[in-house]
Short mmCIF file of C-alpha atoms in Angstrom, two decimals:
data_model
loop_
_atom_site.label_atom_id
_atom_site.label_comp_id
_atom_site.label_asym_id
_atom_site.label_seq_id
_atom_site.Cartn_x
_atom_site.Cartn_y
_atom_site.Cartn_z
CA UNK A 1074 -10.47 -1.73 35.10
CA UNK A 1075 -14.13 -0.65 37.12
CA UNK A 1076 -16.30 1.65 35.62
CA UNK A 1077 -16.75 2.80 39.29
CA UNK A 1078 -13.14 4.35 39.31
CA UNK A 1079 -12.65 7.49 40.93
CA UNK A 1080 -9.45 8.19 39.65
CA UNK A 1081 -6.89 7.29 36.51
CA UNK A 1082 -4.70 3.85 37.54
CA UNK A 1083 -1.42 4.21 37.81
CA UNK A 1084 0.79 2.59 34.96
CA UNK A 1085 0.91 -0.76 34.44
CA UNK A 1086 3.89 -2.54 35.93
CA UNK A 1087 6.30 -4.27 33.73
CA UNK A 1088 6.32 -8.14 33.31
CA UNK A 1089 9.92 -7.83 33.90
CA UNK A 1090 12.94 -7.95 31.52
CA UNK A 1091 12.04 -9.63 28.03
CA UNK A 1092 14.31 -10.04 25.24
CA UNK A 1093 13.48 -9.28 21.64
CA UNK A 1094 13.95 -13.42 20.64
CA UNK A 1095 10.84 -13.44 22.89
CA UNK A 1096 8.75 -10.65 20.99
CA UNK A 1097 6.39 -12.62 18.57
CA UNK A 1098 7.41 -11.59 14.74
CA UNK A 1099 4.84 -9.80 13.20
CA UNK A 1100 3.61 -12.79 11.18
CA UNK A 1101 4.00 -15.58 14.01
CA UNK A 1102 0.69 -16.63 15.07
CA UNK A 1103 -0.69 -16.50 18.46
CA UNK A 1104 -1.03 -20.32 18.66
CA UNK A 1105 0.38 -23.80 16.79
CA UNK A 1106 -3.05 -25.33 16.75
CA UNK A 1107 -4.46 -22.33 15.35
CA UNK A 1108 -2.46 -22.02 11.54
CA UNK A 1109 -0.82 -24.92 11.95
CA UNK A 1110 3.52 -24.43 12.56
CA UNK A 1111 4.36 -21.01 13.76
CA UNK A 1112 6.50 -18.86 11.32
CA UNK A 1113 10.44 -18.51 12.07
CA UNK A 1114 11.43 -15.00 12.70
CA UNK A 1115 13.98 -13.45 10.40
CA UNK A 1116 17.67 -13.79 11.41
CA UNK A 1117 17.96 -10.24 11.50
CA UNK A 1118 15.46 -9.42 14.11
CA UNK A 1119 16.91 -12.32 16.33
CA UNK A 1120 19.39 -11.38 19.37
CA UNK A 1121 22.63 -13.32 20.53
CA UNK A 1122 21.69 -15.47 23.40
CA UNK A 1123 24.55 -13.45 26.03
CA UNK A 1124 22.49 -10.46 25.27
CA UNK A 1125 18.69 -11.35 25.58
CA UNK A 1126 19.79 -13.27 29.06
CA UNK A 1127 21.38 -10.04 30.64
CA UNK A 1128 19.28 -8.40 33.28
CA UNK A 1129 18.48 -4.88 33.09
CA UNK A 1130 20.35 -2.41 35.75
CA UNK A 1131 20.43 1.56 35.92
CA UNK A 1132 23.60 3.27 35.54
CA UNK A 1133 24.33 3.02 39.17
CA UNK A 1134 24.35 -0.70 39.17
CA UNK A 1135 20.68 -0.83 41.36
CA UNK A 1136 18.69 -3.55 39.31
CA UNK A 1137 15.33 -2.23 38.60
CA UNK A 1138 12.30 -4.57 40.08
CA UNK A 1139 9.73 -5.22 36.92
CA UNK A 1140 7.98 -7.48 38.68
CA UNK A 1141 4.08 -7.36 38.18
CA UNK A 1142 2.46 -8.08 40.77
CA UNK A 1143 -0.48 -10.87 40.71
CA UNK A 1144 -3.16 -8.46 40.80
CA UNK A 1145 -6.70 -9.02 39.47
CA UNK A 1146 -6.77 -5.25 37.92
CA UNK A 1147 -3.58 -5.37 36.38
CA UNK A 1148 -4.31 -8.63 34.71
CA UNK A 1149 -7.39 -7.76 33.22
CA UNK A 1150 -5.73 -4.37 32.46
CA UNK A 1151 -3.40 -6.45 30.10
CA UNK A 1152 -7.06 -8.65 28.74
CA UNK A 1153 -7.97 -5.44 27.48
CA UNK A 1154 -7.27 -5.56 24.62
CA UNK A 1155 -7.69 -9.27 23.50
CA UNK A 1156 -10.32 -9.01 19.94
CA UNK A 1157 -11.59 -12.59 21.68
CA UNK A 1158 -12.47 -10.59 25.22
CA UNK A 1159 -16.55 -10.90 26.18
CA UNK A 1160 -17.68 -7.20 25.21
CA UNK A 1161 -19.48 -7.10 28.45
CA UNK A 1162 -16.18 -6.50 30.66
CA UNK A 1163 -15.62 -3.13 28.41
CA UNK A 1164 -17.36 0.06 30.50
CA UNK A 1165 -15.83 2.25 26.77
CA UNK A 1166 -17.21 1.91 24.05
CA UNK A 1167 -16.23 4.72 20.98
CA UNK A 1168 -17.04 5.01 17.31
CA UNK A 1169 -16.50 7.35 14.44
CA UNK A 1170 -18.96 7.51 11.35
CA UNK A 1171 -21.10 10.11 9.60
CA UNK A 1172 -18.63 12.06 8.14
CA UNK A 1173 -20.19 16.05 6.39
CA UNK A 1174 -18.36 18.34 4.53
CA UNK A 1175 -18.24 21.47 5.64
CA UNK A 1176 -18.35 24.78 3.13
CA UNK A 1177 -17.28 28.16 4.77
CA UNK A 1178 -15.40 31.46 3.38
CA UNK A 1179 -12.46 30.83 4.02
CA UNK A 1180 -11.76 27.00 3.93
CA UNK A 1181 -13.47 23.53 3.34
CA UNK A 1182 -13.25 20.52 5.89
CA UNK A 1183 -15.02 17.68 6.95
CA UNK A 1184 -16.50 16.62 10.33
CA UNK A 1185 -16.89 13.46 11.91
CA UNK A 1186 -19.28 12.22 14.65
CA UNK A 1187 -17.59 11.02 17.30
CA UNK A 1188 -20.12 8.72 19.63
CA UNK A 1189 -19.43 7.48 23.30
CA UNK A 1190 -21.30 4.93 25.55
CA UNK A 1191 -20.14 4.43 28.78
CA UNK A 1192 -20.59 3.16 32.58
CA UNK A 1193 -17.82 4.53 33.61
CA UNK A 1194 -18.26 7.40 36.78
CA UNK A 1195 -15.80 9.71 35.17
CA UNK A 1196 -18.11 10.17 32.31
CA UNK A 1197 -21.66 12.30 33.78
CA UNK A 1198 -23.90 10.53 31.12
CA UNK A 1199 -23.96 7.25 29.85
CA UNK A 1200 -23.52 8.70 26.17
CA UNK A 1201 -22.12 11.24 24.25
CA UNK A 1202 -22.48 12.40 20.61
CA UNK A 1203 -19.76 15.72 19.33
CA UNK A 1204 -18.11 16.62 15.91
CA UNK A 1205 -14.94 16.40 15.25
CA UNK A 1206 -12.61 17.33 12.49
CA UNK A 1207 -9.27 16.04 11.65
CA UNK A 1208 -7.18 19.06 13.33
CA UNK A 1209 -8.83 18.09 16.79
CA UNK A 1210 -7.82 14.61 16.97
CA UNK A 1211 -4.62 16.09 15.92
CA UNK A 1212 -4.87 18.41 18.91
CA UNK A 1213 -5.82 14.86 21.31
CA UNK A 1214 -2.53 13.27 20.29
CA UNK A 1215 -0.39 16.09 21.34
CA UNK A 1216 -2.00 16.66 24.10
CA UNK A 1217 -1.76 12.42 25.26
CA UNK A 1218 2.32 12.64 23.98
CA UNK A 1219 2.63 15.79 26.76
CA UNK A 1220 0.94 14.33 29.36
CA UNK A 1221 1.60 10.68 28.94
CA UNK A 1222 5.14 10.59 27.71
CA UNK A 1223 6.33 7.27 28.84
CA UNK A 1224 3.70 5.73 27.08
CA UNK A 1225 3.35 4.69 23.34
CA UNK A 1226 0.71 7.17 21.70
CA UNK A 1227 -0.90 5.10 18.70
CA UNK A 1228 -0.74 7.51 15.40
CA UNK A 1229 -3.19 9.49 13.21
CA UNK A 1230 -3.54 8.60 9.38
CA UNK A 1231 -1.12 11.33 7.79
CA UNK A 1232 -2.90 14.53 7.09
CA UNK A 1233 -1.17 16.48 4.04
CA UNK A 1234 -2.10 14.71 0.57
CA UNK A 1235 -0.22 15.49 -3.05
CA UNK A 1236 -2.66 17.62 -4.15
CA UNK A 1237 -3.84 16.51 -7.87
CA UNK A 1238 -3.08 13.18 -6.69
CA UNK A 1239 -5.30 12.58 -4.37
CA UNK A 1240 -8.88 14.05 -3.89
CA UNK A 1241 -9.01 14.69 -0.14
CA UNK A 1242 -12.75 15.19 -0.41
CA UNK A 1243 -13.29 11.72 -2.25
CA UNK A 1244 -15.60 9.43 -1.05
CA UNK A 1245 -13.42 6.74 -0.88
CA UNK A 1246 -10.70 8.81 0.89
CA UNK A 1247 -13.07 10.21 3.32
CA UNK A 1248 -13.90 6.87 4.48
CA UNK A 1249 -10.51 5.58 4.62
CA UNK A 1250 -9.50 8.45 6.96
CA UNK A 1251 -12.59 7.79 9.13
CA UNK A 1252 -11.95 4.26 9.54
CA UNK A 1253 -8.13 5.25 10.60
CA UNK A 1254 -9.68 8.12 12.80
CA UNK A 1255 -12.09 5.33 14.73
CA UNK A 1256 -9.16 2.84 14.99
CA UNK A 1257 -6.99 5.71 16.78
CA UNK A 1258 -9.69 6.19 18.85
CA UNK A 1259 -10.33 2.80 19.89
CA UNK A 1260 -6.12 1.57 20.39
CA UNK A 1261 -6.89 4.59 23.33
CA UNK A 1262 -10.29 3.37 24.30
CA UNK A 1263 -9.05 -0.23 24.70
CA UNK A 1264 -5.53 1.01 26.28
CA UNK A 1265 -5.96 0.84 30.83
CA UNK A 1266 -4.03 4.28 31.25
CA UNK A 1267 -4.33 6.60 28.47
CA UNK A 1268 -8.13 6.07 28.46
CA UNK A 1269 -8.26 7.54 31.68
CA UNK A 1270 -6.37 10.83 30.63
CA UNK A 1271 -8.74 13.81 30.75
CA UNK A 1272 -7.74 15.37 27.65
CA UNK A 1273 -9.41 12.02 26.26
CA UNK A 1274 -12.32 12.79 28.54
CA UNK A 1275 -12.79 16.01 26.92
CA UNK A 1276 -12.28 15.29 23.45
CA UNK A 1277 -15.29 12.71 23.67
CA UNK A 1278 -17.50 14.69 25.38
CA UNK A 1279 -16.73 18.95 25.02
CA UNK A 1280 -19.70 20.14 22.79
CA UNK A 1281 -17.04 23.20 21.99
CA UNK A 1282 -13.51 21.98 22.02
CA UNK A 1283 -11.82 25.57 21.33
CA UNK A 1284 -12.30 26.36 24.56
CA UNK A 1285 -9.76 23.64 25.80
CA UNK A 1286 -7.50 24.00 23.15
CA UNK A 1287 -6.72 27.63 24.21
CA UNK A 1288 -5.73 26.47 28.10
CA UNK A 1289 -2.39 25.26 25.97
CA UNK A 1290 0.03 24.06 28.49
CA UNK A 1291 -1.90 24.49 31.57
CA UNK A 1292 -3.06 21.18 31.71
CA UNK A 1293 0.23 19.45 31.42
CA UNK A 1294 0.87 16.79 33.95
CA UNK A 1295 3.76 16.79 36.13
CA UNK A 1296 5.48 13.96 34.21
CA UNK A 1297 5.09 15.76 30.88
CA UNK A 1298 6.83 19.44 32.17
CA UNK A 1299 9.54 17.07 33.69
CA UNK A 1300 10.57 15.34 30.35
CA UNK A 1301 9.35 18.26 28.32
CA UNK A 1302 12.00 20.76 29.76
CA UNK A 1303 14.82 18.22 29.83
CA UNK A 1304 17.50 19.91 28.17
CA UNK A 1305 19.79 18.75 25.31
CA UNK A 1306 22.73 19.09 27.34
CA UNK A 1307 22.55 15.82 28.20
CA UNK A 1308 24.36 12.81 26.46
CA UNK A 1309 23.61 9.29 26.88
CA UNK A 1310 26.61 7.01 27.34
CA UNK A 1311 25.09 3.69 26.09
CA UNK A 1312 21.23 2.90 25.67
CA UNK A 1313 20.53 -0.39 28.38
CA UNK A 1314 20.58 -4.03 25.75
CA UNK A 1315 17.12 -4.57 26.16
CA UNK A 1316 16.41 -0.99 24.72
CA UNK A 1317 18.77 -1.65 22.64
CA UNK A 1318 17.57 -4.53 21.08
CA UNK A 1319 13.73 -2.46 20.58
CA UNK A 1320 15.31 0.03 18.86
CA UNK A 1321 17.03 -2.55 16.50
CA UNK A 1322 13.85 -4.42 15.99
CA UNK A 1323 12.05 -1.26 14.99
CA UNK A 1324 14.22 -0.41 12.59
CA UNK A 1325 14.55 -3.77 11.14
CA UNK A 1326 10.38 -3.79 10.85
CA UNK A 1327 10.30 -0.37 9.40
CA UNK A 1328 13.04 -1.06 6.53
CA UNK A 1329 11.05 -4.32 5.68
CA UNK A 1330 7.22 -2.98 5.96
CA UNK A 1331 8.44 0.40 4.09
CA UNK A 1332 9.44 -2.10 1.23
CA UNK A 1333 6.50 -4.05 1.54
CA UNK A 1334 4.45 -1.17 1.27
CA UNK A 1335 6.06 0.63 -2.17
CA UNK A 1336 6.36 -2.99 -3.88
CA UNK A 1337 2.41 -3.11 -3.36
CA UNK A 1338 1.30 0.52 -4.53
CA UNK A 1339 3.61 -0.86 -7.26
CA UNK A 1340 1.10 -4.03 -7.91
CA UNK A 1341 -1.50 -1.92 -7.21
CA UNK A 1342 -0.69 0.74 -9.96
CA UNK A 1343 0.51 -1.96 -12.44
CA UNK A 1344 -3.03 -3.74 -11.95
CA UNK A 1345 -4.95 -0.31 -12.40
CA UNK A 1346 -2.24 0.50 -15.82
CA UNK A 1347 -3.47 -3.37 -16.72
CA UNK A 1348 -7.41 -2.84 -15.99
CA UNK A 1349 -7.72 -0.03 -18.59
CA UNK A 1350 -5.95 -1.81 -21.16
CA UNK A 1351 -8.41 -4.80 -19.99
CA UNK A 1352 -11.44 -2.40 -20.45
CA UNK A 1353 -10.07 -1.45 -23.78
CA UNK A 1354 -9.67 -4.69 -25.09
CA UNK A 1355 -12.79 -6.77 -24.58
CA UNK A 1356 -15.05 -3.99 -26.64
CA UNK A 1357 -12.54 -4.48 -29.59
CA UNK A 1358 -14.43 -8.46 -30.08
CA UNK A 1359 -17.92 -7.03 -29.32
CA UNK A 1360 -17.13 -5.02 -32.68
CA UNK A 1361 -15.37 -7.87 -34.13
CA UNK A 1362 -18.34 -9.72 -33.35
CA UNK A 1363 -20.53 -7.63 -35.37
CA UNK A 1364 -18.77 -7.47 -38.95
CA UNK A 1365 -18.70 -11.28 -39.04
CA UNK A 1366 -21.53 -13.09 -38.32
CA UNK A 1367 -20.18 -16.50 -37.92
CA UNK A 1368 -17.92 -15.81 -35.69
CA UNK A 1369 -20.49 -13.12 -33.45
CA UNK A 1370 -21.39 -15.54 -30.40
CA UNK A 1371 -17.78 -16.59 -29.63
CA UNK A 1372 -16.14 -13.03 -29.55
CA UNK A 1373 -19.13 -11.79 -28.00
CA UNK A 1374 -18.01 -14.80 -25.39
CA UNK A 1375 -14.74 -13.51 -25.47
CA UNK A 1376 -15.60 -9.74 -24.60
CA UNK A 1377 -18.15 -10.70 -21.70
CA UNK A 1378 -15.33 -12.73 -20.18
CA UNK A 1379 -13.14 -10.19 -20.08
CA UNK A 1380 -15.30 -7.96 -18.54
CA UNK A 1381 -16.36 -10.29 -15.88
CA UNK A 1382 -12.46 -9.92 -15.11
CA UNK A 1383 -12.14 -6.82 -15.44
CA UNK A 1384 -14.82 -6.66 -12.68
CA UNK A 1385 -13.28 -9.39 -10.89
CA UNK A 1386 -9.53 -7.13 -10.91
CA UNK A 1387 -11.03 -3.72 -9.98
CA UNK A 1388 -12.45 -5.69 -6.88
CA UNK A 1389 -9.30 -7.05 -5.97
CA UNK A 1390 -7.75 -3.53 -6.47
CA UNK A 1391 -10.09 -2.13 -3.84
CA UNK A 1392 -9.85 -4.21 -1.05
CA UNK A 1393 -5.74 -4.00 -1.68
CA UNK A 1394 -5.87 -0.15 -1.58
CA UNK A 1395 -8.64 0.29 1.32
CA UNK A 1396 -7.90 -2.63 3.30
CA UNK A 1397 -3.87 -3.64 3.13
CA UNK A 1398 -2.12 -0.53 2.41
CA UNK A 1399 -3.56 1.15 5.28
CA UNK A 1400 -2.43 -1.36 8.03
CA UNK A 1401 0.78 -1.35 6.01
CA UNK A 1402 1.10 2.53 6.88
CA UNK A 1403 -0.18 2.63 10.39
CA UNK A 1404 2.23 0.13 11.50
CA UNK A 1405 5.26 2.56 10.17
CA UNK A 1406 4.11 5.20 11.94
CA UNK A 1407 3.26 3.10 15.12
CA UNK A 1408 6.84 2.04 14.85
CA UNK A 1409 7.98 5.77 14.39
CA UNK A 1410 6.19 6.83 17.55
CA UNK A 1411 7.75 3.80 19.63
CA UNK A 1412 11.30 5.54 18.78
CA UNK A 1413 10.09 8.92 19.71
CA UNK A 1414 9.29 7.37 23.11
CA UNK A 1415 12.50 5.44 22.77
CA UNK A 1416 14.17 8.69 22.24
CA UNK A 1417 12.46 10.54 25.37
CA UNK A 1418 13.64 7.54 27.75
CA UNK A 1419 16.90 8.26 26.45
CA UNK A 1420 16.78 11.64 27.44
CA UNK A 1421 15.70 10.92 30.96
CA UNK A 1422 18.47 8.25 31.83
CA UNK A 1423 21.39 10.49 30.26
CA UNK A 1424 19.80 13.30 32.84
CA UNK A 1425 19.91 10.86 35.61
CA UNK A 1426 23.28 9.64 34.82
CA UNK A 1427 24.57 12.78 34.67
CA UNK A 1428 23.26 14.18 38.09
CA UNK A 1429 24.22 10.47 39.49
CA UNK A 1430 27.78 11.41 38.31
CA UNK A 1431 27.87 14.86 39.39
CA UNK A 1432 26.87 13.46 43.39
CA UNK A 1433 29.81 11.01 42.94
CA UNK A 1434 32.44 13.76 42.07
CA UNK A 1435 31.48 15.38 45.09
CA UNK A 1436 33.32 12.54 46.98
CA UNK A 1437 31.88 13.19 50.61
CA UNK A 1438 32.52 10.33 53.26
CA UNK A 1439 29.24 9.22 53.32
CA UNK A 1440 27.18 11.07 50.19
CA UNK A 1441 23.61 11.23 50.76
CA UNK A 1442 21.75 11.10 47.43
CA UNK A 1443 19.94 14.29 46.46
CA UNK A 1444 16.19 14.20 46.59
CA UNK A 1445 16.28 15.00 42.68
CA UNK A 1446 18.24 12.64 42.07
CA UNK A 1447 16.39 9.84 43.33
CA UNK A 1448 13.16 11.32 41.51
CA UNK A 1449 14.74 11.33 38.17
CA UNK A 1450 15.64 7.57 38.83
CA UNK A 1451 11.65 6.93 39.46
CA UNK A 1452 11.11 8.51 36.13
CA UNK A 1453 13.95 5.62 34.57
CA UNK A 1454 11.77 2.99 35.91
CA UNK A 1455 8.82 4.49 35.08
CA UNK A 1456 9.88 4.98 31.36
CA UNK A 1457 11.39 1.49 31.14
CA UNK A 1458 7.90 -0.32 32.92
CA UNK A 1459 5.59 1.59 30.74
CA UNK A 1460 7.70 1.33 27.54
CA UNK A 1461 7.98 -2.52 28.16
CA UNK A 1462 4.50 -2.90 28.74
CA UNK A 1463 3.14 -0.75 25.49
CA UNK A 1464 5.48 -2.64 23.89
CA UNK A 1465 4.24 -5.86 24.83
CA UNK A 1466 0.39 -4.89 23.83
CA UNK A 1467 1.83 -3.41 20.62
CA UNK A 1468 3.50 -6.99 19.40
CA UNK A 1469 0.17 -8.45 20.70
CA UNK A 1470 -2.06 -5.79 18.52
CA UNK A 1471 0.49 -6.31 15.42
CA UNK A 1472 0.10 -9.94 15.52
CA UNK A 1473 -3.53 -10.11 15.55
CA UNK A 1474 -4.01 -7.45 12.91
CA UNK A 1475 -1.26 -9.04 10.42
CA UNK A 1476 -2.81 -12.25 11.16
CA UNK A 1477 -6.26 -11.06 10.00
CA UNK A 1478 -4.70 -8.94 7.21
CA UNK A 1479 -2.41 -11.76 5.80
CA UNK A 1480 -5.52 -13.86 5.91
CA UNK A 1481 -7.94 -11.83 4.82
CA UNK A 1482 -6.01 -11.14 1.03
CA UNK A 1483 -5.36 -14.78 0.66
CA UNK A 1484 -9.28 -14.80 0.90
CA UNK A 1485 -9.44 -12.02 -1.74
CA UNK A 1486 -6.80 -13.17 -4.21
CA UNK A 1487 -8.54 -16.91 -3.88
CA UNK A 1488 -11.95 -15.74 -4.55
CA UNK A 1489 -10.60 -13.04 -7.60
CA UNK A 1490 -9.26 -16.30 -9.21
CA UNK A 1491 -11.98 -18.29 -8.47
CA UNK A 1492 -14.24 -15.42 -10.45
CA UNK A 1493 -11.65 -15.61 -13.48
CA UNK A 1494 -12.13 -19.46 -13.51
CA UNK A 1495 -16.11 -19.70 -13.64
CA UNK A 1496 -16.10 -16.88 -16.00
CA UNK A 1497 -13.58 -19.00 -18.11
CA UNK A 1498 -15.48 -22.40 -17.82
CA UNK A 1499 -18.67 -20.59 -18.60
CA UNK A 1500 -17.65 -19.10 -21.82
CA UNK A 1501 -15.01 -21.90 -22.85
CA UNK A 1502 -17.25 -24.77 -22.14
CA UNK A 1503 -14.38 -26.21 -20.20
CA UNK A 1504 -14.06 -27.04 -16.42
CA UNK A 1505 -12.02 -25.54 -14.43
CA UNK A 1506 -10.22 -28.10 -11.47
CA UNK A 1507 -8.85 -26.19 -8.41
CA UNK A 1508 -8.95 -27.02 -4.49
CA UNK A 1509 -9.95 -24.62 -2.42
CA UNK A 1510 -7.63 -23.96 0.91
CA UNK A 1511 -8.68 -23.91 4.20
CA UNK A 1512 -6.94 -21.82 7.13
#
């Protein structure tokens, strides 16, 4: 990918048929040497051997060439979005901080700067500084699903909150919705096609973004009216194995990370129920401590150590609710928005299937194929290359971040208990004996 481009690349090619045995599980890591013996995928998400070593065909029989080709651009294209990649081969850079809250008449909302640096010749300047609130990078998505509908969209932190649950205009919420907000923005920064769409190019750089929003459908690529307007009249006979086995695996990961994530807002409430009993309890022995004189300095001992845990807890609390459940929740919406595209491919083979049929019933000596018929098969292949590829940098993305996640709270549990022990050795006079691991 130049920054001297003068127009968007086309979509990456796929790197041909790959079974889901060969899509890393989302807590294998990227290398042996790295964490030591690579995690074994669940049974579940595993395929029979007769199915990941089929082929993939259309419904004609024509096998479908996936083949990437050895390019430079496409391979770096697919480097993209490697953490380890030298920041000086990026020409996009995009961040989202500074968020203000925003009083008027008739509602309240909050803003967020949106700042772009760039070499890139599509761009006018090298930077960029707008506003944005949350309804606009609402309005980006939809615009990237239309236009770029064979390709996976990455998803928005939900908008709608229970209200007297949770204070949309909290600090700490604010923050964890801008933190979401600049990680949508960068899975499109960092991704070779949809970074090149120009709804993107306006959202970053439009000092007044209503203008754009009222074009509505004007701006809709040919590919998006085309699978926009399929009808439902449609019916797919049988989704291709290799599809097959995606859809499988996403439901499979989204059954298991949907647990995941109510068993630990369960830990996490449990530990917040347990912290105010905590904060109860340790004052109880500072007034112990004063009726009794002999016995002041060891149950004033006892209530300093207990709130030295209870610091140590609400710490741990934190970093579980800013820092784990939100990776938890992106990933089962990133996994929602691979079946929507999932879904949309569907639609697009049952159309082609069915005008495929319709040319065979005609039963001429030597049937020509209609020229809409062969286009709808281009938009097959283009569906099942793009889809393939996202897919790919998805299980790439999902590994990395799981790998730093998974990590990262060992770190944080290790270090809470590590807090609990010094506070106990330095009250108790005892020492506390534990090794410390290393990744």
């Amino acid at each position: 990918m130049s920054g001297g481009a003068a127009s968007a690349p086309k979509p990456l090619p796929s790197s041909g048929p790959k079974s889901l045995r060969e899509m890393p599980h989302p807590l294998a890591t990227s290398s042996s040497e790295e964490m030591g013996p690579a995690l074994t995928p669940s049974p579940d998400l595993l395929l029979p051997r007769s199915i990941a070593d089929k082929d993939l065909s259309l419904p004609n029989g024509t096998p479908v060439d996936t083949s990437s080709p050895a390019s430079s651009s496409s391979l770096l294209n697919r480097l993209q979005l490697d953490d380890d990649l030298d920041v000086e081969t990026r020409d996009l850079f995009v961040t989202v901080d500074d968020p203000k809250k925003h009083v008027c008449t008739m509602e309240t909302y909050i803003t967020y700067r949106v700042t772009t640096k760039t070499t890139r010749a599509e761009f006018d300047l090298p930077e960029y500084s707008v506003r944005r609130r949350y309804q606009d990078f609402d309005w980006l998505r939809n615009k990237l699903e239309e236009s770029q509908p064979t390709h996976l969209i990455p998803p928005l932190p939900e908008k709608f909150v229970v209200k007297g649950v949770v204070d949309r205009f909290s600090e700490e919420f604010v923050e964890t919705r801008r933190k979401a907000l600049d990680k949508f923005l960068k899975r499109i920064t960092d991704h070779p096609v949809l970074s090149f769409n120009e709804h993107f190019n306006v959202f970053l750089t439009a000092k007044d973004l209503n203008a754009y929003k009222k074009q509505g459908m004007a701006l809709l690529s040919k590919m998006g009216e085309s699978v926009k307007y399929v009808t439902g009249g449609y019916k797919l006979r049988s989704r291709p194995l290799e599809f097959a086995a995606i859809g499988d695996y996403l439901d499979t990961f989204s059954l298991k990370l949907g647990t995941i994530d109510r068993i630990a807002q369960r830990i996490i409430k449990e530990q917040l129920e347990y912290l105010v009993e905590l904060r109860e309890y340790g004052p109880v022995y500072s007034t112990w401590g004063g009726l009794e004189v002999e016995l002041s300095e060891p149950l004033e001992g006892v209530s300093a150590c207990i709130g030295n845990c209870c610091t140590a807890l609400e710490e741990l609390s934190e970093d579980m609710t800013e820092d784990f459940l939100p990776v938890l929740r992106e990933y089962i919406l990133y996994a929602e928005s691979m079946k929507n595209v999932l879904k949309k491919r569907d639609q697009v083979q049952a159309e082609y299937e069915a005008k495929l049929e319709a040319v065979a019933l005609k039963r001429e000596d030597r049937p020509k194929v209609p020229t809409d018929v062969e286009k709808c098969q281009d938009r097959v292949e283009c569906f099942n290359a793009d889809l393939k590829a996202d897919m790919e940098r998805w299980q790439n993305n999902k590994r990395q971040d799981f790998r730093q996640l998974l990590m990262g709270m060992a770190d944080k549990n290790i270090q809470y208990y590590e807090k609990v022990c010094v506070t106990v050795e330095a009250q108790a006079g005892i020492r506390v004996v534990y090794f410390p691991l290393k990744w």
